[in-house]
Amino acid sequence: MKYIPFFLALILAFNASAQSDMQHTPKGASYQLFTHNPGEKLKEGEIITFQYIQKTDKDSVLYSTYVSHQPGKAQVHPSQSVTDLMEIFPLLAVNDSVLVKLPTDSIFKGHEEQRPPFFAKRSNLNFTIKILKAQTMDEFMADMKQAEITGANKYITDHKLNLQTTASGLKYVITQPSTKRKPLKGDTAMVNYTGRGLDDKVFDSSIEADAKAAGLQQQGRHYEPLPVTLGAGGIIAGWEEGLLLLNEGSKATFVIPSSLAYGETGYQGIAPFSTLVFNIELVSVKRAKHATAAPAAKTPLKKGVYKKKATAKKN
């Protein structure tokens, strides 16, 4: 028992030393560098990739990119608030590690009702960060595009898809042919669909059984074919092109690169540079009135084959 005060004194001394090693930013964050790697510090405009762990003051883990296998990404820019970590990143080089403490009183200032019970007043949100990579925007974009191509090719191979590829990059296979007419621009296509990412996770469906099997919560959704007016610009380019390739009553699988979907920005939970996979059924087509072009004068060339009649120019 006589040693307990001695150990307590050691612990208190250690904590005091750790606190004294902490430095402070102008906006109120505290930080401690664990490593000082050679090389240039992170620069404004660079895209950085980093691992991080979020913890409470009581060492409870709130989030870890090591567990999610999804490193953080951010573009370095001038700091707007203590919470954006932009005071910290320019202090670091690639492979540096740092502990950052953000005061929760600053995080929840003006909206205290959002403060979780595990963040008491005067507590901190703690980040342990390791910088993995720093890239120019061009380097980052090239990496993302290559990663998308690699992921799409792996998906196609793993699922043994025998696809055709159009000039734009749309990949498709018709899984149920039909001899009915194809739609034209201006027609309204009635489409059943199920959309997936390359992880095979369903993100949307017009088919109730598919939605329920995927656990989608689509409150108030009426499960019925979606009306799509072709050429009106209300759908992604991959659908616009792909539906014109199908006959009424046919089914197909589309593998749509991000350049024909939601591109470099993503949309409503779909990440940037996401190739999308759709199972499509062109249920029916409502025909629009199409102008009939006047027939061109034709001259017989040989049986069953015609060409336009040439018109001589007058001098």
PDB file of C-alpha atoms in Angstrom:
ATOM      1  CA  MET A   1       0.000   0.000   0.000  1.00  0.00           C
ATOM      2  CA  LYS A   2       2.869   2.371   0.728  1.00  0.00           C
ATOM      3  CA  TYR A   3       3.834   2.277  -2.975  1.00  0.00           C
ATOM      4  CA  ILE A   4       0.459   3.526  -4.227  1.00  0.00           C
ATOM      5  CA  PRO A   5       1.184   7.237  -3.644  1.00  0.00           C
ATOM      6  CA  PHE A   6       4.498   6.752  -5.473  1.00  0.00           C
ATOM      7  CA  PHE A   7       2.778   5.260  -8.569  1.00  0.00           C
ATOM      8  CA  LEU A   8       0.100   7.931  -8.486  1.00  0.00           C
ATOM      9  CA  ALA A   9       2.818  10.561  -8.438  1.00  0.00           C
ATOM     10  CA  LEU A  10       4.449   8.944 -11.483  1.00  0.00           C
ATOM     11  CA  ILE A  11       1.156   8.903 -13.409  1.00  0.00           C
ATOM     12  CA  LEU A  12       0.438  12.525 -12.560  1.00  0.00           C
ATOM     13  CA  ALA A  13       3.951  13.504 -13.584  1.00  0.00           C
ATOM     14  CA  PHE A  14       3.591  11.641 -16.898  1.00  0.00           C
ATOM     15  CA  ASN A  15       0.243  13.303 -17.672  1.00  0.00           C
ATOM     16  CA  ALA A  16       1.658  16.716 -16.818  1.00  0.00           C
ATOM     17  CA  SER A  17       4.616  16.061 -19.117  1.00  0.00           C
ATOM     18  CA  ALA A  18       2.289  14.962 -21.949  1.00  0.00           C
ATOM     19  CA  GLN A  19       0.173  18.074 -21.504  1.00  0.00           C
ATOM     20  CA  SER A  20       3.269  20.282 -21.513  1.00  0.00           C
ATOM     21  CA  ASP A  21       4.327  18.773 -24.853  1.00  0.00           C
ATOM     22  CA  MET A  22       1.079  19.913 -26.441  1.00  0.00           C
ATOM     23  CA  GLN A  23       1.255  22.979 -28.649  1.00  0.00           C
ATOM     24  CA  HIS A  24      -1.646  25.239 -29.554  1.00  0.00           C
ATOM     25  CA  THR A  25      -2.959  26.766 -32.770  1.00  0.00           C
ATOM     26  CA  PRO A  26      -4.377  30.303 -32.984  1.00  0.00           C
ATOM     27  CA  LYS A  27      -7.932  28.936 -33.258  1.00  0.00           C
ATOM     28  CA  GLY A  28      -7.634  26.780 -30.133  1.00  0.00           C
ATOM     29  CA  ALA A  29      -6.644  23.263 -31.240  1.00  0.00           C
ATOM     30  CA  SER A  30      -3.941  21.443 -29.281  1.00  0.00           C
ATOM     31  CA  TYR A  31      -1.483  19.115 -30.991  1.00  0.00           C
ATOM     32  CA  GLN A  32       1.564  16.964 -30.401  1.00  0.00           C
ATOM     33  CA  LEU A  33       3.787  15.748 -33.227  1.00  0.00           C
ATOM     34  CA  PHE A  34       4.946  12.144 -32.813  1.00  0.00           C
ATOM     35  CA  THR A  35       7.265  12.125 -35.841  1.00  0.00           C
ATOM     36  CA  HIS A  36       9.240  14.713 -37.813  1.00  0.00           C
ATOM     37  CA  ASN A  37       9.828  13.282 -41.272  1.00  0.00           C
ATOM     38  CA  PRO A  38      12.064  14.952 -43.837  1.00  0.00           C
ATOM     39  CA  GLY A  39      10.505  16.406 -46.932  1.00  0.00           C
ATOM     40  CA  GLU A  40       8.295  19.329 -47.764  1.00  0.00           C
ATOM     41  CA  LYS A  41       5.378  20.243 -45.567  1.00  0.00           C
ATOM     42  CA  LEU A  42       1.877  19.852 -46.991  1.00  0.00           C
ATOM     43  CA  LYS A  43       0.970  22.733 -49.290  1.00  0.00           C
ATOM     44  CA  GLU A  44      -2.264  24.549 -50.022  1.00  0.00           C
ATOM     45  CA  GLY A  45      -4.104  22.940 -52.943  1.00  0.00           C
ATOM     46  CA  GLU A  46      -2.641  19.468 -52.443  1.00  0.00           C
ATOM     47  CA  ILE A  47      -4.917  16.468 -52.037  1.00  0.00           C
ATOM     48  CA  ILE A  48      -3.882  14.479 -48.996  1.00  0.00           C
ATOM     49  CA  THR A  49      -4.698  10.906 -48.009  1.00  0.00           C
ATOM     50  CA  PHE A  50      -4.483  10.045 -44.316  1.00  0.00           C
ATOM     51  CA  GLN A  51      -5.397   7.469 -41.715  1.00  0.00           C
ATOM     52  CA  TYR A  52      -7.091   8.673 -38.548  1.00  0.00           C
ATOM     53  CA  ILE A  53      -8.711   7.506 -35.319  1.00  0.00           C
ATOM     54  CA  GLN A  54     -11.309   9.594 -33.478  1.00  0.00           C
ATOM     55  CA  LYS A  55     -11.538   9.157 -29.705  1.00  0.00           C
ATOM     56  CA  THR A  56     -13.139  10.748 -26.671  1.00  0.00           C
ATOM     57  CA  ASP A  57     -11.096  11.956 -23.708  1.00  0.00           C
ATOM     58  CA  LYS A  58     -11.901   8.605 -22.083  1.00  0.00           C
ATOM     59  CA  ASP A  59     -10.181   6.817 -24.986  1.00  0.00           C
ATOM     60  CA  SER A  60     -13.406   5.440 -26.491  1.00  0.00           C
ATOM     61  CA  VAL A  61     -12.967   4.969 -30.246  1.00  0.00           C
ATOM     62  CA  LEU A  62     -15.636   6.749 -32.261  1.00  0.00           C
ATOM     63  CA  TYR A  63     -14.279   6.031 -35.743  1.00  0.00           C
ATOM     64  CA  SER A  64     -11.183   4.481 -37.296  1.00  0.00           C
ATOM     65  CA  THR A  65     -10.153   4.429 -40.945  1.00  0.00           C
ATOM     66  CA  TYR A  66      -7.981   1.427 -40.090  1.00  0.00           C
ATOM     67  CA  VAL A  67     -11.218  -0.469 -39.395  1.00  0.00           C
ATOM     68  CA  SER A  68     -13.302   0.997 -42.243  1.00  0.00           C
ATOM     69  CA  HIS A  69     -10.426   0.600 -44.749  1.00  0.00           C
ATOM     70  CA  GLN A  70     -11.366   4.005 -46.140  1.00  0.00           C
ATOM     71  CA  PRO A  71      -8.591   6.548 -45.522  1.00  0.00           C
ATOM     72  CA  GLY A  72      -9.595  10.176 -45.253  1.00  0.00           C
ATOM     73  CA  LYS A  73      -9.017  12.542 -48.179  1.00  0.00           C
ATOM     74  CA  ALA A  74      -8.984  16.319 -48.135  1.00  0.00           C
ATOM     75  CA  GLN A  75      -7.680  19.257 -50.115  1.00  0.00           C
ATOM     76  CA  VAL A  76      -5.470  21.553 -48.082  1.00  0.00           C
ATOM     77  CA  HIS A  77      -6.923  25.071 -47.875  1.00  0.00           C
ATOM     78  CA  PRO A  78      -6.817  28.039 -45.494  1.00  0.00           C
ATOM     79  CA  SER A  79      -8.459  27.219 -42.168  1.00  0.00           C
ATOM     80  CA  GLN A  80     -12.024  28.453 -41.663  1.00  0.00           C
ATOM     81  CA  SER A  81     -12.538  27.071 -38.156  1.00  0.00           C
ATOM     82  CA  VAL A  82     -10.784  25.021 -35.504  1.00  0.00           C
ATOM     83  CA  THR A  83     -12.711  21.917 -36.598  1.00  0.00           C
ATOM     84  CA  ASP A  84     -11.396  21.682 -40.179  1.00  0.00           C
ATOM     85  CA  LEU A  85      -7.839  20.638 -39.118  1.00  0.00           C
ATOM     86  CA  MET A  86      -6.393  23.004 -41.720  1.00  0.00           C
ATOM     87  CA  GLU A  87      -4.219  24.677 -39.090  1.00  0.00           C
ATOM     88  CA  ILE A  88      -2.606  21.276 -38.493  1.00  0.00           C
ATOM     89  CA  PHE A  89      -2.009  19.826 -41.968  1.00  0.00           C
ATOM     90  CA  PRO A  90       0.536  22.470 -43.143  1.00  0.00           C
ATOM     91  CA  LEU A  91       2.690  21.548 -40.114  1.00  0.00           C
ATOM     92  CA  LEU A  92       3.075  17.965 -41.372  1.00  0.00           C
ATOM     93  CA  ALA A  93       5.029  16.088 -44.046  1.00  0.00           C
ATOM     94  CA  VAL A  94       4.163  12.751 -45.630  1.00  0.00           C
ATOM     95  CA  ASN A  95       4.504   9.911 -43.063  1.00  0.00           C
ATOM     96  CA  ASP A  96       4.183  12.309 -40.105  1.00  0.00           C
ATOM     97  CA  SER A  97       1.870  11.380 -37.232  1.00  0.00           C
ATOM     98  CA  VAL A  98       0.174  13.784 -34.852  1.00  0.00           C
ATOM     99  CA  LEU A  99      -2.291  13.868 -31.965  1.00  0.00           C
ATOM    100  CA  VAL A 100      -4.859  16.667 -32.287  1.00  0.00           C
ATOM    101  CA  LYS A 101      -7.329  17.721 -29.580  1.00  0.00           C
ATOM    102  CA  LEU A 102     -10.327  19.771 -30.713  1.00  0.00           C
ATOM    103  CA  PRO A 103     -12.355  21.435 -27.932  1.00  0.00           C
ATOM    104  CA  THR A 104     -15.946  20.241 -28.076  1.00  0.00           C
ATOM    105  CA  ASP A 105     -17.105  23.599 -26.690  1.00  0.00           C
ATOM    106  CA  SER A 106     -15.960  25.090 -30.022  1.00  0.00           C
ATOM    107  CA  ILE A 107     -17.384  22.219 -32.097  1.00  0.00           C
ATOM    108  CA  PHE A 108     -20.890  22.579 -30.630  1.00  0.00           C
ATOM    109  CA  LYS A 109     -20.895  26.335 -30.097  1.00  0.00           C
ATOM    110  CA  GLY A 110     -24.277  27.701 -31.196  1.00  0.00           C
ATOM    111  CA  HIS A 111     -25.913  24.259 -31.432  1.00  0.00           C
ATOM    112  CA  GLU A 112     -25.527  22.701 -28.002  1.00  0.00           C
ATOM    113  CA  GLU A 113     -28.595  20.534 -28.624  1.00  0.00           C
ATOM    114  CA  GLN A 114     -26.460  18.421 -30.945  1.00  0.00           C
ATOM    115  CA  ARG A 115     -23.812  17.688 -28.294  1.00  0.00           C
ATOM    116  CA  PRO A 116     -23.772  13.920 -27.524  1.00  0.00           C
ATOM    117  CA  PRO A 117     -23.820  12.992 -23.822  1.00  0.00           C
ATOM    118  CA  PHE A 118     -20.316  11.483 -24.036  1.00  0.00           C
ATOM    119  CA  PHE A 119     -18.870  14.929 -24.854  1.00  0.00           C
ATOM    120  CA  ALA A 120     -18.989  16.837 -21.588  1.00  0.00           C
ATOM    121  CA  LYS A 121     -18.266  20.546 -21.490  1.00  0.00           C
ATOM    122  CA  ARG A 122     -14.540  21.356 -21.680  1.00  0.00           C
ATOM    123  CA  SER A 123     -13.880  17.907 -23.188  1.00  0.00           C
ATOM    124  CA  ASN A 124     -12.056  17.205 -26.462  1.00  0.00           C
ATOM    125  CA  LEU A 125     -12.545  15.265 -29.664  1.00  0.00           C
ATOM    126  CA  ASN A 126      -9.175  13.602 -30.200  1.00  0.00           C
ATOM    127  CA  PHE A 127      -7.662  12.704 -33.563  1.00  0.00           C
ATOM    128  CA  THR A 128      -4.589  10.560 -34.134  1.00  0.00           C
ATOM    129  CA  ILE A 129      -3.558  11.219 -37.736  1.00  0.00           C
ATOM    130  CA  LYS A 130      -0.940   9.713 -40.059  1.00  0.00           C
ATOM    131  CA  ILE A 131      -0.317  11.329 -43.465  1.00  0.00           C
ATOM    132  CA  LEU A 132      -0.021   8.702 -46.210  1.00  0.00           C
ATOM    133  CA  LYS A 133       0.178  10.685 -49.432  1.00  0.00           C
ATOM    134  CA  ALA A 134       0.170  14.214 -50.871  1.00  0.00           C
ATOM    135  CA  GLN A 135      -0.701  14.805 -54.539  1.00  0.00           C
ATOM    136  CA  THR A 136      -1.359  17.587 -56.963  1.00  0.00           C
ATOM    137  CA  MET A 137      -4.902  17.720 -58.298  1.00  0.00           C
ATOM    138  CA  ASP A 138      -3.769  16.223 -61.630  1.00  0.00           C
ATOM    139  CA  GLU A 139      -2.013  13.345 -59.871  1.00  0.00           C
ATOM    140  CA  PHE A 140      -5.039  12.708 -57.672  1.00  0.00           C
ATOM    141  CA  MET A 141      -7.450  12.699 -60.635  1.00  0.00           C
ATOM    142  CA  ALA A 142      -5.239  10.284 -62.572  1.00  0.00           C
ATOM    143  CA  ASP A 143      -5.063   7.930 -59.577  1.00  0.00           C
ATOM    144  CA  MET A 144      -8.834   7.996 -59.058  1.00  0.00           C
ATOM    145  CA  LYS A 145      -9.544   7.284 -62.721  1.00  0.00           C
ATOM    146  CA  GLN A 146      -7.091   4.390 -62.770  1.00  0.00           C
ATOM    147  CA  ALA A 147      -8.567   2.966 -59.549  1.00  0.00           C
ATOM    148  CA  GLU A 148     -12.041   3.130 -61.116  1.00  0.00           C
ATOM    149  CA  ILE A 149     -10.884   1.275 -64.240  1.00  0.00           C
ATOM    150  CA  THR A 150      -9.146  -1.382 -62.159  1.00  0.00           C
ATOM    151  CA  GLY A 151     -12.225  -1.861 -59.964  1.00  0.00           C
ATOM    152  CA  ALA A 152     -14.591  -2.094 -62.932  1.00  0.00           C
ATOM    153  CA  ASN A 153     -12.400  -4.634 -64.723  1.00  0.00           C
ATOM    154  CA  LYS A 154     -12.232  -6.765 -61.578  1.00  0.00           C
ATOM    155  CA  TYR A 155     -16.028  -6.641 -61.207  1.00  0.00           C
ATOM    156  CA  ILE A 156     -16.541  -7.702 -64.826  1.00  0.00           C
ATOM    157  CA  THR A 157     -14.063 -10.571 -64.466  1.00  0.00           C
ATOM    158  CA  ASP A 158     -15.444 -11.755 -61.119  1.00  0.00           C
ATOM    159  CA  HIS A 159     -19.024 -11.743 -62.461  1.00  0.00           C
ATOM    160  CA  LYS A 160     -18.020 -13.318 -65.809  1.00  0.00           C
ATOM    161  CA  LEU A 161     -19.817 -10.633 -67.813  1.00  0.00           C
ATOM    162  CA  ASN A 162     -19.449 -10.795 -71.601  1.00  0.00           C
ATOM    163  CA  LEU A 163     -19.986  -7.146 -72.460  1.00  0.00           C
ATOM    164  CA  GLN A 164     -20.007  -4.985 -75.538  1.00  0.00           C
ATOM    165  CA  THR A 165     -18.436  -1.529 -75.299  1.00  0.00           C
ATOM    166  CA  THR A 166     -19.618   1.581 -77.127  1.00  0.00           C
ATOM    167  CA  ALA A 167     -17.387   4.442 -78.287  1.00  0.00           C
ATOM    168  CA  SER A 168     -18.318   6.446 -75.175  1.00  0.00           C
ATOM    169  CA  GLY A 169     -17.223   3.677 -72.804  1.00  0.00           C
ATOM    170  CA  LEU A 170     -20.661   2.281 -71.906  1.00  0.00           C
ATOM    171  CA  LYS A 171     -20.476  -1.484 -71.392  1.00  0.00           C
ATOM    172  CA  TYR A 172     -23.595  -3.612 -71.778  1.00  0.00           C
ATOM    173  CA  VAL A 173     -24.973  -7.072 -72.408  1.00  0.00           C
ATOM    174  CA  ILE A 174     -28.521  -7.885 -73.496  1.00  0.00           C
ATOM    175  CA  THR A 175     -29.708 -10.673 -71.204  1.00  0.00           C
ATOM    176  CA  GLN A 176     -33.219 -11.043 -72.676  1.00  0.00           C
ATOM    177  CA  PRO A 177     -33.529 -10.144 -76.371  1.00  0.00           C
ATOM    178  CA  SER A 178     -36.684  -8.853 -78.025  1.00  0.00           C
ATOM    179  CA  THR A 179     -37.715  -8.329 -81.634  1.00  0.00           C
ATOM    180  CA  LYS A 180     -39.934  -5.340 -80.914  1.00  0.00           C
ATOM    181  CA  ARG A 181     -38.992  -1.826 -81.977  1.00  0.00           C
ATOM    182  CA  LYS A 182     -36.314   0.254 -80.312  1.00  0.00           C
ATOM    183  CA  PRO A 183     -37.275   3.607 -78.792  1.00  0.00           C
ATOM    184  CA  LEU A 184     -36.349   6.906 -80.418  1.00  0.00           C
ATOM    185  CA  LYS A 185     -35.444  10.227 -78.859  1.00  0.00           C
ATOM    186  CA  GLY A 186     -38.629  11.862 -77.660  1.00  0.00           C
ATOM    187  CA  ASP A 187     -40.254   8.547 -76.758  1.00  0.00           C
ATOM    188  CA  THR A 188     -41.034   7.743 -73.144  1.00  0.00           C
ATOM    189  CA  ALA A 189     -39.468   4.493 -71.968  1.00  0.00           C
ATOM    190  CA  MET A 190     -41.025   2.655 -69.013  1.00  0.00           C
ATOM    191  CA  VAL A 191     -38.057   1.157 -67.187  1.00  0.00           C
ATOM    192  CA  ASN A 192     -37.635  -1.281 -64.318  1.00  0.00           C
ATOM    193  CA  TYR A 193     -34.167  -1.198 -62.803  1.00  0.00           C
ATOM    194  CA  THR A 194     -31.900  -2.144 -59.928  1.00  0.00           C
ATOM    195  CA  GLY A 195     -28.698  -0.162 -59.419  1.00  0.00           C
ATOM    196  CA  ARG A 196     -25.553  -1.418 -57.678  1.00  0.00           C
ATOM    197  CA  GLY A 197     -22.036  -0.261 -56.966  1.00  0.00           C
ATOM    198  CA  LEU A 198     -18.959  -2.335 -57.693  1.00  0.00           C
ATOM    199  CA  ASP A 199     -19.290  -3.679 -54.133  1.00  0.00           C
ATOM    200  CA  ASP A 200     -22.615  -5.253 -55.258  1.00  0.00           C
ATOM    201  CA  LYS A 201     -24.507  -3.120 -52.759  1.00  0.00           C
ATOM    202  CA  VAL A 202     -27.904  -2.040 -54.126  1.00  0.00           C
ATOM    203  CA  PHE A 203     -28.430   1.731 -53.870  1.00  0.00           C
ATOM    204  CA  ASP A 204     -31.775   2.052 -55.700  1.00  0.00           C
ATOM    205  CA  SER A 205     -34.454  -0.107 -57.294  1.00  0.00           C
ATOM    206  CA  SER A 206     -37.885   0.229 -58.853  1.00  0.00           C
ATOM    207  CA  ILE A 207     -38.533  -3.447 -58.052  1.00  0.00           C
ATOM    208  CA  GLU A 208     -39.986  -4.108 -54.600  1.00  0.00           C
ATOM    209  CA  ALA A 209     -38.474  -7.589 -54.186  1.00  0.00           C
ATOM    210  CA  ASP A 210     -34.966  -6.300 -55.009  1.00  0.00           C
ATOM    211  CA  ALA A 211     -35.350  -3.310 -52.691  1.00  0.00           C
ATOM    212  CA  LYS A 212     -36.523  -5.467 -49.773  1.00  0.00           C
ATOM    213  CA  ALA A 213     -33.795  -8.066 -50.337  1.00  0.00           C
ATOM    214  CA  ALA A 214     -31.216  -5.268 -50.199  1.00  0.00           C
ATOM    215  CA  GLY A 215     -32.746  -3.749 -47.066  1.00  0.00           C
ATOM    216  CA  LEU A 216     -33.452  -0.413 -48.757  1.00  0.00           C
ATOM    217  CA  GLN A 217     -35.639   1.993 -46.819  1.00  0.00           C
ATOM    218  CA  GLN A 218     -37.697   3.808 -49.467  1.00  0.00           C
ATOM    219  CA  GLN A 219     -40.640   5.192 -47.548  1.00  0.00           C
ATOM    220  CA  GLY A 220     -43.613   6.061 -49.753  1.00  0.00           C
ATOM    221  CA  ARG A 221     -41.976   4.575 -52.852  1.00  0.00           C
ATOM    222  CA  HIS A 222     -44.362   3.191 -55.465  1.00  0.00           C
ATOM    223  CA  TYR A 223     -42.686   0.188 -57.021  1.00  0.00           C
ATOM    224  CA  GLU A 224     -43.475   0.480 -60.711  1.00  0.00           C
ATOM    225  CA  PRO A 225     -41.616   1.124 -63.966  1.00  0.00           C
ATOM    226  CA  LEU A 226     -39.977   4.547 -64.118  1.00  0.00           C
ATOM    227  CA  PRO A 227     -41.079   6.783 -67.037  1.00  0.00           C
ATOM    228  CA  VAL A 228     -38.049   8.220 -68.847  1.00  0.00           C
ATOM    229  CA  THR A 229     -38.371  10.646 -71.750  1.00  0.00           C
ATOM    230  CA  LEU A 230     -35.360   9.996 -73.937  1.00  0.00           C
ATOM    231  CA  GLY A 231     -33.447  13.052 -75.089  1.00  0.00           C
ATOM    232  CA  ALA A 232     -34.930  15.296 -72.383  1.00  0.00           C
ATOM    233  CA  GLY A 233     -31.727  15.284 -70.308  1.00  0.00           C
ATOM    234  CA  GLY A 234     -33.306  14.058 -67.087  1.00  0.00           C
ATOM    235  CA  ILE A 235     -31.180  10.905 -66.755  1.00  0.00           C
ATOM    236  CA  ILE A 236     -27.490  10.059 -66.667  1.00  0.00           C
ATOM    237  CA  ALA A 237     -25.752   9.800 -70.025  1.00  0.00           C
ATOM    238  CA  GLY A 238     -25.196   6.040 -69.646  1.00  0.00           C
ATOM    239  CA  TRP A 239     -28.952   5.454 -69.455  1.00  0.00           C
ATOM    240  CA  GLU A 240     -29.641   7.901 -72.274  1.00  0.00           C
ATOM    241  CA  GLU A 241     -27.321   5.995 -74.589  1.00  0.00           C
ATOM    242  CA  GLY A 242     -28.061   2.502 -73.302  1.00  0.00           C
ATOM    243  CA  LEU A 243     -31.858   2.615 -73.516  1.00  0.00           C
ATOM    244  CA  LEU A 244     -31.661   3.549 -77.209  1.00  0.00           C
ATOM    245  CA  LEU A 245     -29.773   0.279 -77.803  1.00  0.00           C
ATOM    246  CA  LEU A 246     -32.592  -1.880 -76.394  1.00  0.00           C
ATOM    247  CA  ASN A 247     -35.760  -3.231 -77.948  1.00  0.00           C
ATOM    248  CA  GLU A 248     -39.062  -2.872 -76.157  1.00  0.00           C
ATOM    249  CA  GLY A 249     -39.456  -5.870 -73.838  1.00  0.00           C
ATOM    250  CA  SER A 250     -35.723  -6.620 -73.601  1.00  0.00           C
ATOM    251  CA  LYS A 251     -33.528  -6.830 -70.509  1.00  0.00           C
ATOM    252  CA  ALA A 252     -29.880  -5.844 -70.149  1.00  0.00           C
ATOM    253  CA  THR A 253     -27.036  -5.182 -67.751  1.00  0.00           C
ATOM    254  CA  PHE A 254     -25.300  -1.808 -68.058  1.00  0.00           C
ATOM    255  CA  VAL A 255     -21.855  -1.173 -66.573  1.00  0.00           C
ATOM    256  CA  ILE A 256     -21.650   2.613 -66.623  1.00  0.00           C
ATOM    257  CA  PRO A 257     -18.361   4.456 -65.962  1.00  0.00           C
ATOM    258  CA  SER A 258     -18.495   7.573 -63.818  1.00  0.00           C
ATOM    259  CA  SER A 259     -17.895   9.733 -66.903  1.00  0.00           C
ATOM    260  CA  LEU A 260     -21.396   8.683 -68.046  1.00  0.00           C
ATOM    261  CA  ALA A 261     -22.894   8.766 -64.528  1.00  0.00           C
ATOM    262  CA  TYR A 262     -22.106  11.119 -61.620  1.00  0.00           C
ATOM    263  CA  GLY A 263     -18.518  11.902 -62.524  1.00  0.00           C
ATOM    264  CA  GLU A 264     -15.952  13.489 -60.243  1.00  0.00           C
ATOM    265  CA  THR A 265     -18.448  14.791 -57.674  1.00  0.00           C
ATOM    266  CA  GLY A 266     -20.775  11.857 -56.984  1.00  0.00           C
ATOM    267  CA  TYR A 267     -24.419  12.240 -55.985  1.00  0.00           C
ATOM    268  CA  GLN A 268     -26.533  11.483 -52.902  1.00  0.00           C
ATOM    269  CA  GLY A 269     -24.324   8.793 -51.367  1.00  0.00           C
ATOM    270  CA  ILE A 270     -22.725   7.692 -54.640  1.00  0.00           C
ATOM    271  CA  ALA A 271     -19.015   8.426 -54.301  1.00  0.00           C
ATOM    272  CA  PRO A 272     -17.007  10.344 -56.908  1.00  0.00           C
ATOM    273  CA  PHE A 273     -15.510   8.226 -59.700  1.00  0.00           C
ATOM    274  CA  SER A 274     -18.053   5.432 -59.163  1.00  0.00           C
ATOM    275  CA  THR A 275     -18.766   2.925 -61.906  1.00  0.00           C
ATOM    276  CA  LEU A 276     -22.417   1.865 -61.592  1.00  0.00           C
ATOM    277  CA  VAL A 277     -24.072  -1.421 -62.568  1.00  0.00           C
ATOM    278  CA  PHE A 278     -27.744  -1.506 -63.578  1.00  0.00           C
ATOM    279  CA  ASN A 279     -30.016  -4.422 -64.360  1.00  0.00           C
ATOM    280  CA  ILE A 280     -32.507  -2.871 -66.785  1.00  0.00           C
ATOM    281  CA  GLU A 281     -35.821  -3.969 -68.248  1.00  0.00           C
ATOM    282  CA  LEU A 282     -37.352  -1.838 -71.002  1.00  0.00           C
ATOM    283  CA  VAL A 283     -40.931  -2.742 -70.115  1.00  0.00           C
ATOM    284  CA  SER A 284     -42.715  -0.648 -72.736  1.00  0.00           C
ATOM    285  CA  VAL A 285     -42.366   2.458 -74.890  1.00  0.00           C
ATOM    286  CA  LYS A 286     -44.839   5.295 -75.317  1.00  0.00           C
ATOM    287  CA  ARG A 287     -44.260   6.614 -78.792  1.00  0.00           C
ATOM    288  CA  ALA A 288     -43.941  10.343 -79.406  1.00  0.00           C
ATOM    289  CA  LYS A 289     -44.976  11.958 -82.664  1.00  0.00           C
ATOM    290  CA  HIS A 290     -41.909  11.996 -84.849  1.00  0.00           C
ATOM    291  CA  ALA A 291     -41.636  14.240 -87.889  1.00  0.00           C
ATOM    292  CA  THR A 292     -41.440  12.243 -91.112  1.00  0.00           C
ATOM    293  CA  ALA A 293     -38.607  13.372 -93.355  1.00  0.00           C
ATOM    294  CA  ALA A 294     -39.347  13.790 -97.078  1.00  0.00           C
ATOM    295  CA  PRO A 295     -37.892  10.827 -98.966  1.00  0.00           C
ATOM    296  CA  ALA A 296     -34.750  11.582-100.960  1.00  0.00           C
ATOM    297  CA  ALA A 297     -34.693  10.812-104.680  1.00  0.00           C
ATOM    298  CA  LYS A 298     -33.149   7.386-105.202  1.00  0.00           C
ATOM    299  CA  THR A 299     -31.598   5.688-108.188  1.00  0.00           C
ATOM    300  CA  PRO A 300     -31.507   1.865-108.446  1.00  0.00           C
ATOM    301  CA  LEU A 301     -27.987   0.580-107.979  1.00  0.00           C
ATOM    302  CA  LYS A 302     -28.735  -3.115-107.719  1.00  0.00           C
ATOM    303  CA  LYS A 303     -31.538  -5.197-106.354  1.00  0.00           C
ATOM    304  CA  GLY A 304     -32.517  -4.114-102.865  1.00  0.00           C
ATOM    305  CA  VAL A 305     -29.752  -1.508-102.464  1.00  0.00           C
ATOM    306  CA  TYR A 306     -30.235   2.208-103.033  1.00  0.00           C
ATOM    307  CA  LYS A 307     -28.235   5.382-102.836  1.00  0.00           C
ATOM    308  CA  LYS A 308     -29.152   9.050-102.953  1.00  0.00           C
ATOM    309  CA  LYS A 309     -29.359  10.532-106.429  1.00  0.00           C
ATOM    310  CA  ALA A 310     -26.536  13.002-107.058  1.00  0.00           C
ATOM    311  CA  THR A 311     -27.561  16.509-108.100  1.00  0.00           C
ATOM    312  CA  ALA A 312     -25.301  18.267-110.577  1.00  0.00           C
ATOM    313  CA  LYS A 313     -24.233  21.810-109.657  1.00  0.00           C
ATOM    314  CA  LYS A 314     -25.120  24.578-112.075  1.00  0.00           C
ATOM    315  CA  ASN A 315     -22.391  27.048-112.980  1.00  0.00           C
TER     316      ASN A 315
END
